């Protein structure tokens, strides 16, 4: 789904969906700070959770320009709904798409494309917002696992997420280059999600702190080990594999 005609058709389809299904529920979403279950189900059926996930993993496979076109349409209506989808199909899945190995992609992307598993992206901490280099969350390797400790704040979708792209310091001596990304699952021991923050707007899209206390993560859940930075990965995929490290 890359041609401009197809993107235009999809934009029209999404616009009709928003007008018919989302707009009439907008007041309810604002007042309840939630998205009704039946609306989420219709959103899954339309394929919106898989907008940017490659077709081979069950998504629509939009490129960045296509995603921008859809975001423009989504931004014209309920912003909480738009952010839930925008976050999931943006920072919360693109790490796995861009840097995941085949086993990680096969395990996570199909269920994320289907909207069965919602994603979130956890970088920010109380003392590390604009300056992520100040991050305090650590990941220490112990055998075949990493043990994560730390607290993230303001994490969009965390209350409803099943998959967390989590940043943690693995080598403090390397500064910003010593930060690594991991895929965490909601059920991992030591991972907990705090209360949904009451925001002034963007209702329907939940935001919460995420705490890790000796949270055990299988070593194979590290993202992009052996990879060059993302822009190089997309430009030169063959370089981006652990075997090339
Ligand atoms: C609704 C919402 C959802 C969010 N969702 C996520 C999420 O899903 N995942 C995630 O990881 N984070 C998320 N965040 C966090 C967001 O990324 C941070 O709020 C942002 O990075 C800014 O960090 P901060 O709030 O600590 O502000 P600070 O870093 O404390 O900055 C405060 C102010 O100081 C300014 N400032 C900071 N440093 C400098 C400087 N060196 N020079 C000049 N000015 C400076 C900033 O521009 C800002 O105006 C979310 C935040 C909100 C409000």
Coordinates of C-alpha atoms and ligand atoms in Angstrom, one line a residue:
X1 CA 0.0 0.0 0.0
X2 CA 2.4 2.7 -1.2
X3 CA 0.9 4.4 -4.3
X4 CA -0.5 7.8 -3.8
X5 CA -3.9 6.6 -5.2
X6 CA -4.0 3.9 -2.5
X7 CA -3.0 6.3 0.2
X8 CA -5.7 8.7 -1.0
X9 CA -8.3 5.9 -0.9
X10 CA -7.3 4.9 2.6
X11 CA -7.5 8.5 3.7
X12 CA -11.0 8.7 2.4
X13 CA -11.9 5.5 4.1
X14 CA -10.4 6.7 7.4
X15 CA -12.2 10.1 7.1
X16 CA -15.6 8.3 6.6
X17 CA -14.8 6.1 9.6
X18 CA -14.0 9.0 11.8
X19 CA -17.1 10.9 10.9
X20 CA -19.4 7.9 11.3
X21 CA -17.8 6.1 14.3
X22 CA -15.6 8.5 16.2
X23 CA -17.1 11.9 16.0
X24 CA -20.5 10.9 17.5
X25 CA -18.6 9.3 20.5
X26 CA -16.3 12.2 21.0
X27 CA -18.1 13.7 24.0
X28 CA -18.3 10.3 25.6
X29 CA -14.5 9.8 25.1
X30 CA -13.8 13.2 26.6
X31 CA -15.9 12.7 29.6
X32 CA -14.8 9.1 30.3
X33 CA -11.2 9.4 29.3
X34 CA -11.5 6.1 27.5
X35 CA -12.3 4.6 24.1
X36 CA -15.4 2.4 24.0
X37 CA -14.6 -1.3 23.4
X38 CA -16.8 -1.6 20.3
X39 CA -15.1 1.4 18.7
X40 CA -11.7 -0.2 19.4
X41 CA -13.0 -3.4 17.8
X42 CA -14.1 -1.5 14.6
X43 CA -10.7 0.2 14.6
X44 CA -9.0 -3.2 14.6
X45 CA -11.2 -4.4 11.8
X46 CA -10.4 -1.4 9.7
X47 CA -6.7 -2.2 10.2
X48 CA -5.7 1.1 11.8
X49 CA -3.4 -0.6 14.4
X50 CA -1.3 -2.0 11.5
X51 CA -0.9 1.2 9.5
X52 CA 2.9 1.2 9.5
X53 CA 3.6 -2.5 10.1
X54 CA 4.9 -4.3 7.0
X55 CA 2.3 -6.4 5.1
X56 CA 4.3 -9.6 5.7
X57 CA 3.5 -9.1 9.4
X58 CA -0.2 -8.4 8.9
X59 CA -0.1 -4.6 8.6
X60 CA -0.9 -2.1 5.8
X61 CA 2.8 -1.2 5.3
X62 CA 2.4 2.6 5.0
X63 CA 5.7 4.5 4.6
X64 CA 6.3 7.8 6.4
X65 CA 4.6 10.0 3.8
X66 CA 1.5 7.7 3.9
X67 CA 1.5 7.8 7.7
X68 CA 1.7 11.6 7.6
X69 CA -1.3 11.7 5.3
X70 CA -3.4 9.6 7.6
X71 CA -2.2 11.5 10.7
X72 CA -3.5 14.7 9.0
X73 CA -6.9 13.2 8.6
X74 CA -6.9 11.7 12.1
X75 CA -5.9 15.1 13.6
X76 CA -9.1 16.6 12.3
X77 CA -11.2 14.7 14.8
X78 CA -11.0 13.4 18.4
X79 CA -7.3 13.9 19.4
X80 CA -7.2 11.2 22.1
X81 CA -8.3 8.6 19.6
X82 CA -5.8 10.0 17.1
X83 CA -3.0 9.8 19.6
X84 CA -3.7 6.3 20.7
X85 CA -3.4 5.1 17.1
X86 CA -0.6 7.6 16.2
X87 CA 1.5 6.5 19.1
X88 CA 1.0 2.8 18.6
X89 CA 1.7 3.0 14.8
X90 CA 4.6 5.4 15.4
X91 CA 7.2 5.2 18.2
X92 CA 5.6 2.2 19.8
X93 CA 6.0 -0.2 16.8
X94 CA 8.6 1.4 14.5
X95 CA 11.5 0.4 16.9
X96 CA 10.5 -3.3 16.4
X97 CA 9.9 -2.8 12.7
X98 CA 13.2 -1.0 12.1
X99 CA 15.5 -2.7 14.6
X100 CA 13.8 -6.0 15.5
X101 CA 15.3 -9.3 14.3
X102 CA 13.1 -11.8 12.5
X103 CA 12.1 -13.7 15.7
X104 CA 11.1 -10.4 17.4
X105 CA 9.1 -9.2 14.4
X106 CA 7.3 -12.6 14.1
X107 CA 6.5 -12.7 17.8
X108 CA 5.2 -9.1 18.3
X109 CA 4.2 -7.4 15.0
X110 CA 1.3 -9.6 13.8
X111 CA -0.6 -9.2 17.1
X112 CA 0.3 -5.5 17.3
X113 CA -1.0 -5.0 13.7
X114 CA -4.2 -6.7 14.6
X115 CA -4.6 -4.4 17.6
X116 CA -4.6 -7.3 20.0
X117 CA -1.5 -6.0 21.6
X118 CA -1.2 -2.2 22.0
X119 CA 2.3 -0.8 22.2
X120 CA 3.9 2.0 24.2
X121 CA 7.4 3.7 24.1
X122 CA 9.1 4.5 27.4
X123 CA 12.0 6.9 27.4
X124 CA 11.1 9.9 29.7
X125 CA 12.0 10.0 33.4
X126 CA 11.4 12.7 36.0
X127 CA 15.0 14.0 35.5
X128 CA 15.3 12.9 31.9
X129 CA 12.8 14.6 29.6
X130 CA 14.4 16.9 27.0
X131 CA 17.8 15.4 28.1
X132 CA 17.5 11.6 27.8
X133 CA 21.2 11.3 28.5
X134 CA 20.3 11.9 32.2
X135 CA 18.5 8.6 32.2
X136 CA 18.7 6.6 35.5
X137 CA 17.0 3.4 34.5
X138 CA 19.5 0.6 34.3
X139 CA 19.6 -2.8 32.7
X140 CA 22.2 -5.2 34.1
X141 CA 23.0 -8.5 32.4
X142 CA 22.7 -11.6 34.6
X143 CA 23.1 -14.8 32.6
X144 CA 20.5 -15.0 29.9
X145 CA 18.5 -12.1 31.3
X146 CA 18.7 -8.4 31.9
X147 CA 17.5 -7.0 35.2
X148 CA 15.9 -3.6 34.8
X149 CA 15.4 -1.0 37.6
X150 CA 13.9 2.5 37.2
X151 CA 10.8 4.6 36.7
X152 CA 9.4 6.2 33.6
X153 CA 6.8 8.9 33.5
X154 CA 4.2 10.3 31.1
X155 CA 4.1 7.0 29.1
X156 CA 1.3 7.2 26.5
X157 CA -0.8 4.1 26.1
X158 CA 0.9 2.4 29.1
X159 CA -2.3 1.6 30.9
X160 CA -3.6 -0.3 27.9
X161 CA -0.3 -1.6 26.5
X162 CA 0.9 -5.2 26.3
X163 CA 4.2 -4.4 24.7
X164 CA 6.7 -1.8 26.0
X165 CA 9.7 -0.4 24.0
X166 CA 11.8 0.4 27.0
X167 CA 15.0 2.4 27.2
X168 CA 17.6 1.7 29.9
X169 CA 21.3 2.4 30.5
X170 CA 23.4 -0.7 29.8
X171 CA 26.8 1.0 29.9
X172 CA 27.1 4.2 31.8
X173 CA 30.7 4.8 30.7
X174 CA 29.5 5.3 27.1
X175 CA 27.1 8.1 27.9
X176 CA 24.2 8.4 25.4
X177 CA 25.7 5.5 23.4
X178 CA 25.3 3.3 26.5
X179 CA 21.5 3.4 26.3
X180 CA 19.7 0.3 24.9
X181 CA 16.2 -0.6 24.0
X182 CA 14.3 -3.6 25.1
X183 CA 10.9 -5.2 24.4
X184 CA 9.0 -5.8 27.6
X185 CA 5.7 -7.6 28.0
X186 CA 3.1 -6.5 30.4
X187 CA 3.3 -9.8 32.3
X188 CA 7.0 -9.6 33.0
X189 CA 7.9 -10.0 36.7
X190 CA 8.8 -6.6 38.3
X191 CA 7.0 -4.4 35.7
X192 CA 4.1 -2.3 37.0
X193 CA 2.0 0.5 35.5
X194 CA 0.8 3.4 37.6
X195 CA -2.4 5.4 37.6
X196 CA -3.7 7.0 34.4
X197 CA -2.7 10.7 34.6
X198 CA -5.6 13.2 34.5
X199 CA -4.7 15.4 31.6
X200 CA -6.2 18.7 30.6
X201 CA -6.9 17.3 27.1
X202 CA -6.2 14.4 24.8
X203 CA -8.7 12.3 26.8
X204 CA -9.2 8.7 25.6
X205 CA -5.5 8.3 25.2
X206 CA -4.1 7.2 28.5
X207 CA -0.7 8.2 30.1
X208 CA 0.9 6.7 33.1
X209 CA 4.2 6.1 35.0
X210 CA 5.9 2.7 34.5
X211 CA 8.0 1.2 37.3
X212 CA 10.5 -1.6 37.0
X213 CA 11.7 -3.3 40.2
X214 CA 14.2 -6.0 39.4
X215 CA 12.2 -6.6 36.2
X216 CA 13.6 -9.6 34.4
X217 CA 13.8 -9.4 30.6
X218 CA 15.2 -12.2 28.4
X219 CA 18.4 -11.1 26.8
X220 CA 16.9 -11.9 23.4
X221 CA 14.5 -9.1 23.9
X222 CA 17.2 -6.4 23.5
X223 CA 16.3 -4.5 20.3
X224 CA 18.8 -3.8 17.6
X225 CA 21.9 -5.4 19.1
X226 CA 24.6 -5.2 16.6
X227 CA 22.7 -2.5 14.6
X228 CA 23.8 0.9 13.4
X229 CA 21.5 3.8 14.1
X230 CA 18.0 3.6 12.6
X231 CA 18.6 5.8 9.6
X232 CA 21.4 3.5 8.5
X233 CA 19.3 0.4 9.2
X234 CA 16.6 1.5 6.7
X235 CA 19.1 2.6 4.2
X236 CA 21.3 -0.5 4.4
X237 CA 19.2 -3.4 5.8
X238 CA 21.9 -6.1 5.3
X239 CA 24.2 -4.2 7.7
X240 CA 21.6 -4.2 10.4
X241 CA 21.8 -7.8 11.7
X242 CA 23.4 -9.2 14.9
X243 CA 25.5 -11.4 12.7
X244 CA 27.0 -8.3 11.0
X245 CA 28.1 -6.8 14.3
Ligands
LIG1 C1 0.8 14.0 27.2 C2 2.2 13.5 27.2 C3 2.5 12.3 26.6 C4 3.8 11.8 26.6 N1 4.1 10.6 26.1 C5 5.4 10.1 26.2 C6 5.7 8.7 25.8 O1 4.8 8.0 25.3 N2 6.9 8.2 26.0 C7 7.9 9.0 26.6 O2 9.0 8.5 26.7 N3 7.7 10.3 27.0 C8 6.4 10.8 26.8 N4 6.2 12.1 27.2 C9 7.2 12.9 27.8 C10 7.8 14.0 26.9 O3 8.5 13.4 25.9 C11 8.5 14.9 27.8 O4 7.6 15.6 28.5 C12 9.4 15.8 27.0 O5 10.5 15.1 26.5 C13 9.9 17.0 27.8 O6 10.4 16.6 29.0 P1 10.0 17.2 30.4 O7 8.5 17.2 30.5 O8 10.8 16.6 31.5 O9 10.4 18.7 30.3 P2 11.9 19.4 30.6 O10 12.9 18.6 29.9 O11 12.0 19.6 32.1 O12 11.7 20.8 29.9 C14 10.9 21.8 30.4 C15 11.0 23.0 29.6 O13 12.4 23.4 29.5 C16 12.8 23.5 28.1 N5 14.2 23.1 28.0 C17 14.7 21.9 28.5 N6 16.0 21.8 28.2 C18 16.4 22.9 27.6 C19 17.6 23.5 27.0 N7 18.7 22.8 27.1 N8 17.6 24.7 26.5 C20 16.4 25.4 26.4 N9 15.2 25.0 26.9 C21 15.2 23.8 27.5 C22 11.9 22.6 27.4 O14 11.7 23.0 26.0 C23 10.6 22.8 28.1 O15 9.9 23.9 27.7 C24 4.9 12.6 27.2 C25 4.5 13.9 27.7 C26 3.2 14.3 27.7 C27 2.9 15.7 28.3

